[in-house]
Structure formats: structure tokens, C-alpha cells
Short mmCIF file of C-alpha atoms and ligand atoms in Angstrom, two decimals:
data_model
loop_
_atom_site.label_atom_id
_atom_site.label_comp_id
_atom_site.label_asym_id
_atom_site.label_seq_id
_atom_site.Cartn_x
_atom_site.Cartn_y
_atom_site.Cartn_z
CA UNK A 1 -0.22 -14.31 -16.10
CA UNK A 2 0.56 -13.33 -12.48
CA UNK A 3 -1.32 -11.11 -10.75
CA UNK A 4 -0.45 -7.81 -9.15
CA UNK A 5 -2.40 -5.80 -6.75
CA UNK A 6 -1.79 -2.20 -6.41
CA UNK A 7 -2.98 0.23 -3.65
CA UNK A 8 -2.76 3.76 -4.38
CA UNK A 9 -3.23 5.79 -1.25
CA UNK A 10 -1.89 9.12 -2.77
CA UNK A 11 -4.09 11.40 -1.75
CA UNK A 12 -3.29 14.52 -3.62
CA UNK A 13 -3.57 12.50 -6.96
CA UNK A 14 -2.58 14.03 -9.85
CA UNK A 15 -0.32 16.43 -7.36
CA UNK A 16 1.18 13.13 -5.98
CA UNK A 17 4.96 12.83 -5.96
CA UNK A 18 4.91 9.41 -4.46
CA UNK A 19 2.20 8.47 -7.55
CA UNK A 20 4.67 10.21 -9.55
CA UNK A 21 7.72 7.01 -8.96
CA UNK A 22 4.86 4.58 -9.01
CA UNK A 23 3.14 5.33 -12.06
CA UNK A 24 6.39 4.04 -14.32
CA UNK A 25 6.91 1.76 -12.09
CA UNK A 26 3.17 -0.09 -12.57
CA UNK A 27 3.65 0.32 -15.84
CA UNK A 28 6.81 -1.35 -15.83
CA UNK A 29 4.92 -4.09 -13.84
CA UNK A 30 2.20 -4.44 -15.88
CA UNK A 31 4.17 -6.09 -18.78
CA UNK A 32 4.54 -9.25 -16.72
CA UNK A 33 1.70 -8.77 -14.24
CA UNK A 34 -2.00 -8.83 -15.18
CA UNK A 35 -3.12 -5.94 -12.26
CA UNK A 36 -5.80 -4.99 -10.14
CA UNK A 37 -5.76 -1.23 -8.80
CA UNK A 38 -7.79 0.17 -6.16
CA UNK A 39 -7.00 4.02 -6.10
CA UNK A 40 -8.46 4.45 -2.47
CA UNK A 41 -9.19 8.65 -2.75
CA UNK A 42 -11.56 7.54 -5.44
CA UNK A 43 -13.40 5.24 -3.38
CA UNK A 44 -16.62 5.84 -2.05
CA UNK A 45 -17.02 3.38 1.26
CA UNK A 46 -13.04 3.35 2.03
CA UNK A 47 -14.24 5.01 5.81
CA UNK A 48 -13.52 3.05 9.11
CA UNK A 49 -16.06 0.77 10.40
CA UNK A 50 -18.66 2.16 12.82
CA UNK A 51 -20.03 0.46 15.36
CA UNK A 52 -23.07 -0.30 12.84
CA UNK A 53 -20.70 -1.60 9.75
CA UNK A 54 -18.91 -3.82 12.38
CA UNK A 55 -22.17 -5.54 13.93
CA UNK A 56 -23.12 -5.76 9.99
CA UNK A 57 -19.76 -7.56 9.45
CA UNK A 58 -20.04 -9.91 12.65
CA UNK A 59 -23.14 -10.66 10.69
CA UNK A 60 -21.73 -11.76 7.78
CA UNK A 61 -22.41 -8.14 5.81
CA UNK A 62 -19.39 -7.65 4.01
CA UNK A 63 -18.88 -4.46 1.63
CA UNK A 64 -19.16 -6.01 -1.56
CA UNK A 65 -16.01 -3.96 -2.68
CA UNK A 66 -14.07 -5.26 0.77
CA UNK A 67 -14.70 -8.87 -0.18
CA UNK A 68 -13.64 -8.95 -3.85
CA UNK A 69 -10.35 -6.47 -2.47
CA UNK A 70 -9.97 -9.31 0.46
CA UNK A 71 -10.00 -12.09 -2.33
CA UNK A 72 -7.78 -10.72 -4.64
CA UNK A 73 -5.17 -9.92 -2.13
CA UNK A 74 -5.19 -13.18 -1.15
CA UNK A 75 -5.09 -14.53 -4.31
CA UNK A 76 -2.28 -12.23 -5.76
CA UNK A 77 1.33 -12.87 -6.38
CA UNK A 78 2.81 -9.51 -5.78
CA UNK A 79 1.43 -6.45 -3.67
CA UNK A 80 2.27 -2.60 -4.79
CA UNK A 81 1.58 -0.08 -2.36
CA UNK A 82 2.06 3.90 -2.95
CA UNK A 83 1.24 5.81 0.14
CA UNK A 84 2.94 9.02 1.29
CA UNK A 85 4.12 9.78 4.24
CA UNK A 86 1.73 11.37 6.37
CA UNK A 87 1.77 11.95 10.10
CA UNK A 88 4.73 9.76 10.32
CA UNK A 89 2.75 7.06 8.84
CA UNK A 90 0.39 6.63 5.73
CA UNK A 91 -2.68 8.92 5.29
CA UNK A 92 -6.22 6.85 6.95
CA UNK A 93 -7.40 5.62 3.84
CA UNK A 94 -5.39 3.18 3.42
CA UNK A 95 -5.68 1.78 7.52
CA UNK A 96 -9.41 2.17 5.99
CA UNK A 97 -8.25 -0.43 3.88
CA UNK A 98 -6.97 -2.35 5.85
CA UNK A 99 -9.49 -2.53 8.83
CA UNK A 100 -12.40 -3.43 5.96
CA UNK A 101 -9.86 -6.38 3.79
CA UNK A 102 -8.86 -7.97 6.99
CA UNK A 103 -11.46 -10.67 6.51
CA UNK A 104 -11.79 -13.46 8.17
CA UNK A 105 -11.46 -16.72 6.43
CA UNK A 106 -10.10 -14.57 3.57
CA UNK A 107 -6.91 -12.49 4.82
CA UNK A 108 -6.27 -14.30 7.21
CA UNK A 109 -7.62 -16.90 9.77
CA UNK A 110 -7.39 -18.48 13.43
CA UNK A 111 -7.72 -21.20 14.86
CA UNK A 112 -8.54 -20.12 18.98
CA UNK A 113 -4.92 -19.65 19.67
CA UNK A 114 -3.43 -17.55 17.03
CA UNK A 115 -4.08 -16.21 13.91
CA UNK A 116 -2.51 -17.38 10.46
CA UNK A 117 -2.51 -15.66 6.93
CA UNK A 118 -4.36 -16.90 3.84
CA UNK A 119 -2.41 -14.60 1.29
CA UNK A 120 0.44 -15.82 -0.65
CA UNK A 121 2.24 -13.09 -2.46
CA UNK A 122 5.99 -13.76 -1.82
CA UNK A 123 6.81 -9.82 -2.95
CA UNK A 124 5.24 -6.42 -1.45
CA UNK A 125 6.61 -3.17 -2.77
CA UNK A 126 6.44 -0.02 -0.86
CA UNK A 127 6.97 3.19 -2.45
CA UNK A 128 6.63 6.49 -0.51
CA UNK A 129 7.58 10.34 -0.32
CA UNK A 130 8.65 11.58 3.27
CA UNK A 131 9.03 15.37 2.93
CA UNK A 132 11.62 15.43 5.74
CA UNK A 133 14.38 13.79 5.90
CA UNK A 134 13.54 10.87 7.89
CA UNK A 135 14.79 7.96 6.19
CA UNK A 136 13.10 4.17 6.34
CA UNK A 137 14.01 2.16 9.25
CA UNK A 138 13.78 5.15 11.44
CA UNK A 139 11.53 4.63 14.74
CA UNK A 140 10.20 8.13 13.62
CA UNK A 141 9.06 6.10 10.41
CA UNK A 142 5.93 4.36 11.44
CA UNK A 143 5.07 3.12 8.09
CA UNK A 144 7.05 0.51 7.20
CA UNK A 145 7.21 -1.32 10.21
CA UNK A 146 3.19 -1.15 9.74
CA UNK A 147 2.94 -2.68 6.84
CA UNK A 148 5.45 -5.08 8.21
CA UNK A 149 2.80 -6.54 10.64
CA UNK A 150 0.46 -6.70 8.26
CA UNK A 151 1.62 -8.57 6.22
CA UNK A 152 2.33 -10.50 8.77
CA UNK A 153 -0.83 -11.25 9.60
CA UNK A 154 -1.49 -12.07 6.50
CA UNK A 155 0.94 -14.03 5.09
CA UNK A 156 3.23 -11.50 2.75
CA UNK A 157 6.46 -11.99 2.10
CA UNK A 158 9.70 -9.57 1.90
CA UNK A 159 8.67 -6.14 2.55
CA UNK A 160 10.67 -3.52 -0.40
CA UNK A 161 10.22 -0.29 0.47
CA UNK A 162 11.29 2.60 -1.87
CA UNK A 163 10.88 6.06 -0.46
CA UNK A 164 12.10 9.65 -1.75
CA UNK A 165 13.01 11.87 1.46
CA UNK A 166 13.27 15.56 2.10
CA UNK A 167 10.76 16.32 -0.50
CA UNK A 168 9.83 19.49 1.02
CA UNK A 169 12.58 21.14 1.89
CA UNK A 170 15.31 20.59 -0.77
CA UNK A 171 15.57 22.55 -3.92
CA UNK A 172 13.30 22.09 -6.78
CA UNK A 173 16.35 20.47 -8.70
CA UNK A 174 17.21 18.20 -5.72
CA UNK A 175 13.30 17.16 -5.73
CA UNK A 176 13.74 15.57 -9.58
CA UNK A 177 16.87 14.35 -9.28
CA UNK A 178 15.57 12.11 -5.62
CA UNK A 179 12.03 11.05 -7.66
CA UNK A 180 14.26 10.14 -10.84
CA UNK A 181 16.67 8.26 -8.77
CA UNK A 182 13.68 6.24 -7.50
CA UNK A 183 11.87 5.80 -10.38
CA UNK A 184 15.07 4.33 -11.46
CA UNK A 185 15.61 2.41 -8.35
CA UNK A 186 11.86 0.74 -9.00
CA UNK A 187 12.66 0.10 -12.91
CA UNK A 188 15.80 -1.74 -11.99
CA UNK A 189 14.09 -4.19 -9.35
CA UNK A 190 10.31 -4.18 -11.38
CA UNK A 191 12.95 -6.15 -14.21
CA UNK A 192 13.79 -9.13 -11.78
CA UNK A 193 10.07 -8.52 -9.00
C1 FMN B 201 -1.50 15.66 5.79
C2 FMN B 201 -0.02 15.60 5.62
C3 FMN B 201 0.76 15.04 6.63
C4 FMN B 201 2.15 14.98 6.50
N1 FMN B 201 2.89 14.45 7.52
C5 FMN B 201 4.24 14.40 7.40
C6 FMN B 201 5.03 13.87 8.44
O1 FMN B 201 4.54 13.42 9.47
N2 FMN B 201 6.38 13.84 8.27
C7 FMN B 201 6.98 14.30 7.13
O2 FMN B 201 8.21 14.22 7.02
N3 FMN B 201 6.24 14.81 6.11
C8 FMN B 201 4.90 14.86 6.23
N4 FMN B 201 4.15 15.39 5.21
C9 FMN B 201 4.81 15.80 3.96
C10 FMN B 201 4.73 14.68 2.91
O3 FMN B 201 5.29 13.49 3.40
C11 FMN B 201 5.47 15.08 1.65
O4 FMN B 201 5.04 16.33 1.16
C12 FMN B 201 5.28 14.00 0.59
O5 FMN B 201 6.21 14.17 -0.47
C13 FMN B 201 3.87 14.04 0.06
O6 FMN B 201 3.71 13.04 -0.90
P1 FMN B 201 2.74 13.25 -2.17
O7 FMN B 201 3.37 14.34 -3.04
O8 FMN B 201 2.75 11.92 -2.81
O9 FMN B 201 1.40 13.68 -1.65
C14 FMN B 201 2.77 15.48 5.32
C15 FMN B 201 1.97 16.03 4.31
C16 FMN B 201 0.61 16.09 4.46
C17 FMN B 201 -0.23 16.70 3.34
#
């Protein structure tokens, strides 16, 4: 079976809208995908590195949980990411995430001139919740053309991102009827992903 890797960066959990258009979504996924989920609120050790956990990693002293994340990222064939839209971005955790999965000789390498990825997932799916109405591709939207360059660096492929917007200042009937139309948007493509 493939594999699928999802990152859950929604912060407020259970509270989560943008958890709340992933969730079916997943499970939607999960029918073709065998899938590994890091849910990075529940993670102790998700923290950026200090000076002390970076000389530890120049030292070869890799989280444990960092290394297995870093190798099954590079070893996956699709990427999920739910993350909402915080400070025009993605809340820290997940840069957290990134900074400690960014491994060397895992995520990615170089080779003194440039660096080059090691992952192979052709597929990355972002879903988010903005609660204004900033819509993707928006230089106020910082997010997407993040995870752009990350997966850049480490070899992803086409970048999907599915975001609800104005979540905060439509009416409670607008809210469901934007969330269903993306958990409908992510059940059509999770058929074909
Ligand atoms: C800490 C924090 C920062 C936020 N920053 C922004 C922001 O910069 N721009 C924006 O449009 N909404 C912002 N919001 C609103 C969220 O994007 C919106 O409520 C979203 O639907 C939350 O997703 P969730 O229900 O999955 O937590 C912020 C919310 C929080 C809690």
C-alpha cells in the first residue's frame, strides 16, 4: 500500500475547523493509503532548536521522534498537511517541524554547491482555515508559498492547497456551508490523489 503522511498542526484540536475538512478527508485517504500521523499539539519535543539541541544535532544527536518523522517523509508517497492560518502563516509548531525533519542526508542533501531533496512524494495537500478573507495566492498569504519552498528543498511535488476563508466573520450558516464545500472539494480530489 502507499504511504501517506499527515501533519496536523491544528492547534485548537477538537475546536479545529481546519481539522474539521481534514478529518473526512484522511479518512477518505486512508482507504488507499496506509498513514502515518503526527498531531504536532500533542507532541512533547515539537519546540525550536536551542543553541544546545543544535550543537547536539551537529553532533549527530538527532530526536529520536525527528529522525523516524525525517524518514518517513522521505519515504512517503503523498504529504497531508492541516494547519490554520495563523499570523498570516501557520501556527510555530509546525516551522518546529520543520526546523527538527530537515535532516541532512534524510530530507534533503548537498553537495558544497547546492542543496537537493531526498523525498519523493509526487502529491502534497494543504488544507487550511483563514478567518479573513484573504484568499490563497495572496502576498498577504504567507503559507502557501512556505510550504512551496519546502518542498522544494526537499523534493515534493505539486503543492494542493484547500483553504476555507472568512471563517470569522461570516454568519454561522455561511461558516458550514464554506467547510462543507471543502470537505467536498477534498472528497472529490482524495478519489483520483
Ligand atoms: C493565534 C491566531 C492567529 C491568527 N492569525 C490570523 C491571521 O493572521 N489572519 C487571519 O485571517 N486569521 C487569523 N486567525 C484566525 C484563524 O485563521 C481562523 O479562526 C481559523 O479558522 C482558525 O482555524 P481553526 O478553527 O482550525 O483553529 C488567527 C487565529 C489565531 C487563534
Amino acid at each position: 500500500m502507499s504511504k501517506l503522511v499527515v501533519i496536523n498542526a491544528c492547534v485548537r484540536q477538537r475546536d479545529s475547523r481546519t481539522l474539521r475538512i481534514s478529518e473526512p478527508i484522511i479518512d477518505a485517504l486512508a482507504l488507499r493509503y496506509s498513514v502515518t500521523r503526527y498531531d504536532l499539539p500533542l507532541m512533547d519535543g515539537v519546540v525550536p532548536l536551542s543553541p544546545v539541541k543544535l550543537a547536539e544535532r551537529e553532533s549527530g544527536l538527532i530526536a529520536p521522534w525527528a529522525l523516524e518523522a525525517a524518514k518517513n517523509i522521505a519515504d512517503a508517497d503523498r504529504i497531508l498537511i492541516a494547519a490554520p492560518f495563523w499570523d498570516m502563516s501557520f501556527p510555530a509548531v509546525l516551522k518546529c517541524f520543520f526546523e527538527q525533519t530537515t535532516l541532512f542526508g534524510v530530507t534533503f542533501v548537498d553537495d558544497g554547491k547546492s542543496c537537493s531533496g531526498l523525498c519523493k512524494a509526487p502529491k502534497v495537500l494543504y488544507i487550511t482555515t483563514r478567518g479573513s478573507a484573504i484568499a490563497t495566492g495572496d502576498p498577504l498569504e504567507q503559507a502557501t508559498p512556505y510550504l512551496r519552498a519546502i518542498g522544494t528543498l526537499w523534493n515534493l511535488g505539486e503543492l494542493t492547497t484547500i483553504a476555507a476563508t472568512n471563517t470569522d466573520y461570516g454568519s454561522p450558516a455561511e461558516l458550514e456551508a464554506n467547510l462543507s464545500a471543502c470537505i467536498s472539494e477534498g472528497l472529490s480530489l482524495a478519489r483520483t490523489w
